[in-house]
Amino acid sequence: MELVLFYISSAVALFATVFALTRSNAAHALIYLIVSLLAVAVIFFLLGAPFAAALEIVIYAGAIMVLFVFVIMMLNLGEEGEERERQRMHPAVWIGPALLSAILLVEMIIVLSKMSDQQTGALITAKQVGISLFGPYVLAVEIASMLLLAGLVGAYHVGRRFRLSEPDDQSAVVSGDDKQGGD
Amino acid sequence: MEGVVIPLNHVLIVAALLFVTGLAGLMFRRNVIFILMALEVMLNSAGLAFVAAGTAWAEADGQVIFMLILAVAAAEVSVGLGLVLQIQRRFKTLDMDQARRLHG
C-alpha cells in the first residue's frame, strides 16, 4: 500500500519538475517547483526520514522559494518577457540538451538496475540525526555555519545598489537610471 | 511510523530522473531565474539519493549530508538571486546570452 504512495509521489515530483522547468512564466514555474519539493518531502517521510521531510518543507519550500518569490516580484518581468521566453523554447533549442541528458539517464539506469537488492525502510529519528550531527560531524556544522555567513555577506554585497566611485562608470550608471526613468 | 520497504534501486532511479531533468533544464534555459531553479532541482535530487542511502543502511549520516546540502543550497541561492538583481539592473534583461561579461 505505502509502496504505491511512493510511486505516486515520485510521479508527481517528476512531472512537477518537468512542468516547472518548461514554463515561460516564472511565477507559474515556481508553483510547480514547490509542488515538486512537497512531493519529495512525502518521499522522505515514506523512506523513514521524517526530520529530512520537515526540513525539506521548512527550508526548501518555505525559505528558499520565498526568496525566489520576492526576487520575481522585484523584477516585474511582465508580458513581453513571457513572450520572449515562449519564443525561445522551440525544439531546436531543447532537443540537444534533452538527448544528452537522456543518454546519461539511460547509463545511470543500467548501472542502478545491476545493483544488489538493498531495501530502504529503517526509521531514522531526529534524535539520531542530532547526535550524529553534533558528534562526529561537528566540524561540518561549523563549516556550514561559515558558509551561510559568507552567503549572507555575499548576498548583501552583491544585492545592494552600487554607488560607484569611478567617474566613467558613474556617468554610465546615471545615464542608465535616466533611461529607466524615461521609460 | 516505520519506513516503507522500497527497493533502493527505485529511489535512486527517481533521484537520477530528477537530476537529469534539472541538468537538461540547466542546459536549455537561458533565463537566469530558471537556471537557478534547475540548480535547486539538482541539489534536491542529490539530497534524495543521500537520504535514501541513509535509510537503506540505517545510518543517520545520509540526513546529516542532506542538511549540509540544504546549507549549500541556501547560500548559493541567496548569492545567485543577488546576482540576478544586479544583472537585471545593468543589462535590463535576464538572458544569460546577453550578460556573458561580468563587469566588476
Short mmCIF file of C-alpha atoms in Angstrom, two decimals:
data_model
loop_
_atom_site.label_atom_id
_atom_site.label_comp_id
_atom_site.label_asym_id
_atom_site.label_seq_id
_atom_site.Cartn_x
_atom_site.Cartn_y
_atom_site.Cartn_z
CA MET A 1 0.00 0.00 0.00
CA GLU A 2 2.65 2.52 1.04
CA LEU A 3 4.75 1.36 -1.89
CA VAL A 4 2.03 2.70 -4.20
CA LEU A 5 2.20 6.02 -2.34
CA PHE A 6 5.92 6.13 -3.10
CA TYR A 7 5.39 5.64 -6.83
CA ILE A 8 2.58 8.21 -6.92
CA SER A 9 4.63 10.86 -5.15
CA SER A 10 7.63 10.09 -7.38
CA ALA A 11 5.48 10.63 -10.47
CA VAL A 12 4.13 13.88 -9.01
CA ALA A 13 7.66 15.08 -8.26
CA LEU A 14 8.88 14.21 -11.72
CA PHE A 15 6.02 15.79 -13.68
CA ALA A 16 6.00 18.89 -11.46
CA THR A 17 9.75 19.31 -12.08
CA VAL A 18 9.34 18.92 -15.84
CA PHE A 19 6.49 21.46 -15.86
CA ALA A 20 8.49 23.82 -13.64
CA LEU A 21 11.45 23.90 -15.99
CA THR A 22 9.42 24.28 -19.19
CA ARG A 23 7.07 27.14 -18.21
CA SER A 24 7.55 30.56 -19.72
CA ASN A 25 6.06 32.38 -16.73
CA ALA A 26 8.47 32.36 -13.78
CA ALA A 27 5.74 32.59 -11.13
CA HIS A 28 3.89 29.55 -12.51
CA ALA A 29 7.17 27.63 -12.70
CA LEU A 30 7.77 28.45 -9.05
CA ILE A 31 4.42 26.97 -8.01
CA TYR A 32 5.26 23.76 -9.87
CA LEU A 33 8.67 23.68 -8.21
CA ILE A 34 7.03 23.98 -4.78
CA VAL A 35 4.75 21.05 -5.66
CA SER A 36 7.81 19.05 -6.67
CA LEU A 37 9.56 19.83 -3.39
CA LEU A 38 6.48 18.83 -1.39
CA ALA A 39 6.33 15.52 -3.27
CA VAL A 40 9.99 14.89 -2.46
CA ALA A 41 9.16 15.64 1.18
CA VAL A 42 6.47 12.93 1.02
CA ILE A 43 9.09 10.52 -0.36
CA PHE A 44 11.41 11.39 2.56
CA PHE A 45 8.61 10.70 5.02
CA LEU A 46 7.83 7.34 3.40
CA LEU A 47 11.51 6.39 3.41
CA GLY A 48 11.59 6.80 7.19
CA ALA A 49 13.29 10.19 7.41
CA PRO A 50 10.65 12.47 8.98
CA PHE A 51 13.22 15.06 10.05
CA ALA A 52 14.51 15.44 6.50
CA ALA A 53 10.90 15.75 5.31
CA ALA A 54 10.24 18.58 7.78
CA LEU A 55 13.45 20.35 6.77
CA GLU A 56 12.56 19.98 3.10
CA ILE A 57 9.25 21.75 3.68
CA VAL A 58 10.52 24.40 6.10
CA ILE A 59 13.75 25.37 4.34
CA TYR A 60 13.25 24.47 0.67
CA ALA A 61 9.54 25.05 0.13
CA GLY A 62 9.41 27.74 2.81
CA ALA A 63 12.55 29.84 2.89
CA ILE A 64 14.29 29.32 -0.47
CA MET A 65 11.12 29.51 -2.55
CA VAL A 66 10.07 32.69 -0.71
CA LEU A 67 13.41 34.19 -1.79
CA PHE A 68 12.53 33.32 -5.39
CA VAL A 69 9.05 34.83 -4.97
CA PHE A 70 10.50 38.10 -3.67
CA VAL A 71 13.02 38.36 -6.49
CA ILE A 72 10.37 37.63 -9.15
CA MET A 73 8.17 40.30 -7.58
CA MET A 74 11.06 42.81 -7.58
CA LEU A 75 11.97 42.10 -11.21
CA ASN A 76 8.46 42.77 -12.54
CA LEU A 77 9.04 40.76 -15.73
CA GLY A 78 5.71 41.44 -17.43
CA GLU A 79 4.10 40.10 -20.58
CA GLU A 80 6.87 40.76 -23.10
CA GLY A 81 9.40 38.78 -21.06
CA GLU A 82 6.98 35.84 -21.03
CA GLU A 83 6.52 36.12 -24.80
CA ARG A 84 10.28 36.14 -25.33
CA GLU A 85 10.65 33.03 -23.18
CA ARG A 86 7.93 31.27 -25.15
CA GLN A 87 9.61 32.06 -28.46
CA ARG A 88 12.93 30.77 -27.17
CA MET A 89 11.54 27.32 -26.37
CA HIS A 90 11.29 25.80 -29.82
CA PRO A 91 12.53 22.20 -30.30
CA ALA A 92 15.83 23.18 -31.92
CA VAL A 93 16.89 24.70 -28.60
CA TRP A 94 15.95 21.92 -26.23
CA ILE A 95 16.42 18.76 -28.33
CA GLY A 96 20.22 18.65 -27.95
CA PRO A 97 20.37 19.02 -24.17
CA ALA A 98 17.43 16.62 -23.80
CA LEU A 99 19.20 13.96 -25.90
CA LEU A 100 22.47 14.29 -23.98
CA SER A 101 20.66 14.09 -20.64
CA ALA A 102 18.67 11.08 -21.85
CA ILE A 103 21.91 9.26 -22.70
CA LEU A 104 23.23 9.96 -19.20
CA LEU A 105 19.93 8.80 -17.72
CA VAL A 106 19.98 5.51 -19.63
CA GLU A 107 23.53 4.86 -18.44
CA MET A 108 22.57 5.59 -14.84
CA ILE A 109 19.52 3.33 -15.02
CA ILE A 110 21.60 0.47 -16.46
CA VAL A 111 24.15 0.84 -13.65
CA LEU A 112 21.50 1.13 -10.95
CA SER A 113 19.50 -1.87 -12.14
CA LYS A 114 22.60 -4.07 -11.72
CA MET A 115 22.89 -3.07 -8.05
CA SER A 116 22.36 -5.57 -5.24
CA ASP A 117 18.79 -5.56 -3.96
CA GLN A 118 19.23 -3.34 -0.91
CA GLN A 119 15.98 -2.26 0.75
CA THR A 120 15.17 1.01 2.48
CA GLY A 121 12.91 1.15 5.48
CA ALA A 122 14.94 1.94 8.61
CA LEU A 123 13.34 4.75 10.61
CA ILE A 124 15.92 7.40 11.48
CA THR A 125 14.65 9.86 14.05
CA ALA A 126 15.66 13.46 14.61
CA LYS A 127 17.45 12.38 17.80
CA GLN A 128 19.82 10.09 15.92
CA VAL A 129 20.46 12.80 13.35
CA GLY A 130 21.21 15.33 16.09
CA ILE A 131 23.59 13.00 17.92
CA SER A 132 25.43 12.32 14.67
CA LEU A 133 25.39 16.00 13.69
CA PHE A 134 26.94 17.26 16.91
CA GLY A 135 29.19 14.24 17.45
CA PRO A 136 31.36 13.14 14.54
CA TYR A 137 30.09 15.84 12.15
CA VAL A 138 30.53 18.90 14.40
CA LEU A 139 33.30 20.33 12.21
CA ALA A 140 31.00 20.09 9.18
CA VAL A 141 28.36 22.05 11.13
CA GLU A 142 30.90 24.78 11.86
CA ILE A 143 31.95 24.92 8.21
CA ALA A 144 28.29 25.07 7.13
CA SER A 145 27.74 27.99 9.51
CA MET A 146 30.72 29.80 7.98
CA LEU A 147 29.36 29.07 4.51
CA LEU A 148 26.00 30.55 5.48
CA LEU A 149 27.73 33.63 6.91
CA ALA A 150 29.66 34.00 3.66
CA GLY A 151 26.40 33.62 1.75
CA LEU A 152 24.79 36.33 3.89
CA VAL A 153 27.64 38.80 3.43
CA GLY A 154 27.93 37.95 -0.26
CA ALA A 155 24.21 38.42 -0.87
CA TYR A 156 24.33 41.77 0.93
CA HIS A 157 27.34 42.91 -1.07
CA VAL A 158 26.08 41.72 -4.45
CA GLY A 159 22.49 42.76 -3.96
CA ARG A 160 22.97 46.37 -2.84
CA ARG A 161 22.66 49.29 -5.22
CA PHE A 162 26.17 50.27 -6.26
CA ARG A 163 27.22 53.87 -5.79
CA LEU A 164 30.29 53.71 -7.97
CA SER A 165 33.26 55.98 -7.28
CA GLU A 166 34.92 55.61 -10.70
CA PRO A 167 33.97 58.65 -12.80
CA ASP A 168 33.47 56.80 -16.11
CA ASP A 169 31.23 54.18 -14.51
CA GLN A 170 29.30 56.90 -12.69
CA SER A 171 28.22 58.50 -15.96
CA ALA A 172 27.17 55.10 -17.33
CA VAL A 173 25.08 54.38 -14.25
CA VAL A 174 23.46 57.83 -14.27
CA SER A 175 22.54 57.56 -17.94
CA GLY A 176 21.16 54.07 -17.30
CA ASP A 177 19.00 55.40 -14.48
CA ASP A 178 17.78 58.26 -16.66
CA LYS A 179 16.75 55.84 -19.38
CA GLN A 180 14.87 53.78 -16.82
CA GLY A 181 13.10 56.89 -15.53
CA GLY A 182 12.22 57.93 -19.09
CA ASP A 183 10.63 54.57 -19.77
CA MET B 1 5.75 5.00 11.77
CA GLU B 2 8.46 2.75 10.39
CA GLY B 3 9.85 3.48 6.99
CA VAL B 4 8.34 1.76 3.99
CA VAL B 5 10.34 -1.07 2.47
CA ILE B 6 11.20 0.20 -1.01
CA PRO B 7 13.95 -1.21 -3.22
CA LEU B 8 16.84 1.24 -3.05
CA ASN B 9 17.26 0.98 -6.84
CA HIS B 10 13.87 2.57 -7.40
CA VAL B 11 14.54 5.54 -5.14
CA LEU B 12 17.91 6.09 -6.78
CA ILE B 13 16.32 5.91 -10.23
CA VAL B 14 13.81 8.58 -9.16
CA ALA B 15 16.73 10.70 -7.93
CA ALA B 16 18.51 10.14 -11.26
CA LEU B 17 15.40 11.17 -13.19
CA LEU B 18 15.09 14.37 -11.15
CA PHE B 19 18.79 15.11 -11.57
CA VAL B 20 18.67 14.60 -15.33
CA THR B 21 15.60 16.82 -15.60
CA GLY B 22 17.44 19.55 -13.73
CA LEU B 23 20.53 19.07 -15.90
CA ALA B 24 18.52 19.38 -19.13
CA GLY B 25 16.77 22.46 -17.75
CA LEU B 26 20.12 23.98 -16.81
CA MET B 27 21.38 23.44 -20.35
CA PHE B 28 18.46 24.67 -22.40
CA ARG B 29 17.04 27.57 -20.36
CA ARG B 30 18.67 30.95 -20.90
CA ASN B 31 16.78 32.84 -18.19
CA VAL B 32 18.87 33.24 -15.01
CA ILE B 33 15.93 32.53 -12.69
CA PHE B 34 15.22 29.23 -14.41
CA ILE B 35 18.90 28.31 -14.28
CA LEU B 36 18.84 28.81 -10.51
CA MET B 37 15.66 26.72 -10.26
CA ALA B 38 17.33 23.91 -12.21
CA LEU B 39 20.29 24.06 -9.83
CA GLU B 40 17.88 23.72 -6.91
CA VAL B 41 16.29 20.67 -8.52
CA MET B 42 19.70 19.05 -9.00
CA LEU B 43 20.79 19.70 -5.40
CA ASN B 44 17.46 18.37 -4.17
CA SER B 45 17.80 15.14 -6.14
CA ALA B 46 21.30 14.63 -4.71
CA GLY B 47 19.78 15.07 -1.25
CA LEU B 48 17.12 12.47 -2.09
CA ALA B 49 19.82 9.97 -3.02
CA PHE B 50 21.67 10.65 0.24
CA VAL B 51 18.58 10.26 2.42
CA ALA B 52 17.57 7.05 0.63
CA ALA B 53 21.03 5.56 1.11
CA GLY B 54 20.97 6.62 4.77
CA THR B 55 17.70 4.81 5.42
CA ALA B 56 18.86 1.76 3.46
CA TRP B 57 21.90 1.28 5.70
CA ALA B 58 20.09 2.50 8.87
CA GLU B 59 22.60 5.29 9.41
CA ALA B 60 21.93 8.94 10.26
CA ASP B 61 24.78 10.13 8.02
CA GLY B 62 22.54 10.46 4.98
CA GLN B 63 20.33 13.02 6.69
CA VAL B 64 23.39 14.87 8.02
CA ILE B 65 24.69 15.26 4.49
CA PHE B 66 21.21 16.32 3.40
CA MET B 67 21.34 19.15 5.94
CA LEU B 68 24.73 20.23 4.60
CA ILE B 69 23.24 20.22 1.09
CA LEU B 70 20.42 22.44 2.41
CA ALA B 71 23.01 24.91 3.74
CA VAL B 72 24.84 24.92 0.40
CA ALA B 73 21.57 25.45 -1.49
CA ALA B 74 20.53 28.34 0.77
CA ALA B 75 23.89 30.09 0.44
CA GLU B 76 24.02 29.51 -3.33
CA VAL B 77 20.52 30.77 -3.97
CA SER B 78 20.92 33.91 -1.87
CA VAL B 79 24.09 34.96 -3.73
CA GLY B 80 22.60 33.87 -7.05
CA LEU B 81 19.45 35.92 -6.61
CA GLY B 82 21.56 38.94 -5.63
CA LEU B 83 23.40 38.47 -8.93
CA VAL B 84 20.03 38.22 -10.72
CA LEU B 85 19.05 41.63 -9.34
CA GLN B 86 22.36 43.14 -10.47
CA ILE B 87 22.05 41.58 -13.96
CA GLN B 88 18.54 42.98 -14.32
CA ARG B 89 19.73 46.44 -13.21
CA ARG B 90 22.74 46.56 -15.50
CA PHE B 91 21.63 44.77 -18.67
CA LYS B 92 17.84 45.28 -18.37
CA THR B 93 17.41 41.59 -19.27
CA LEU B 94 17.70 38.21 -17.59
CA ASP B 95 19.07 36.50 -20.70
CA MET B 96 22.42 34.88 -19.97
CA ASP B 97 23.49 35.19 -23.62
CA GLN B 98 23.33 38.97 -23.32
CA ALA B 99 25.09 39.05 -19.95
CA ARG B 100 28.17 36.99 -20.62
CA ARG B 101 30.65 39.50 -19.28
CA LEU B 102 30.75 40.24 -15.58
CA HIS B 103 31.66 43.88 -15.09
CA GLY B 104 33.12 44.47 -11.64
#
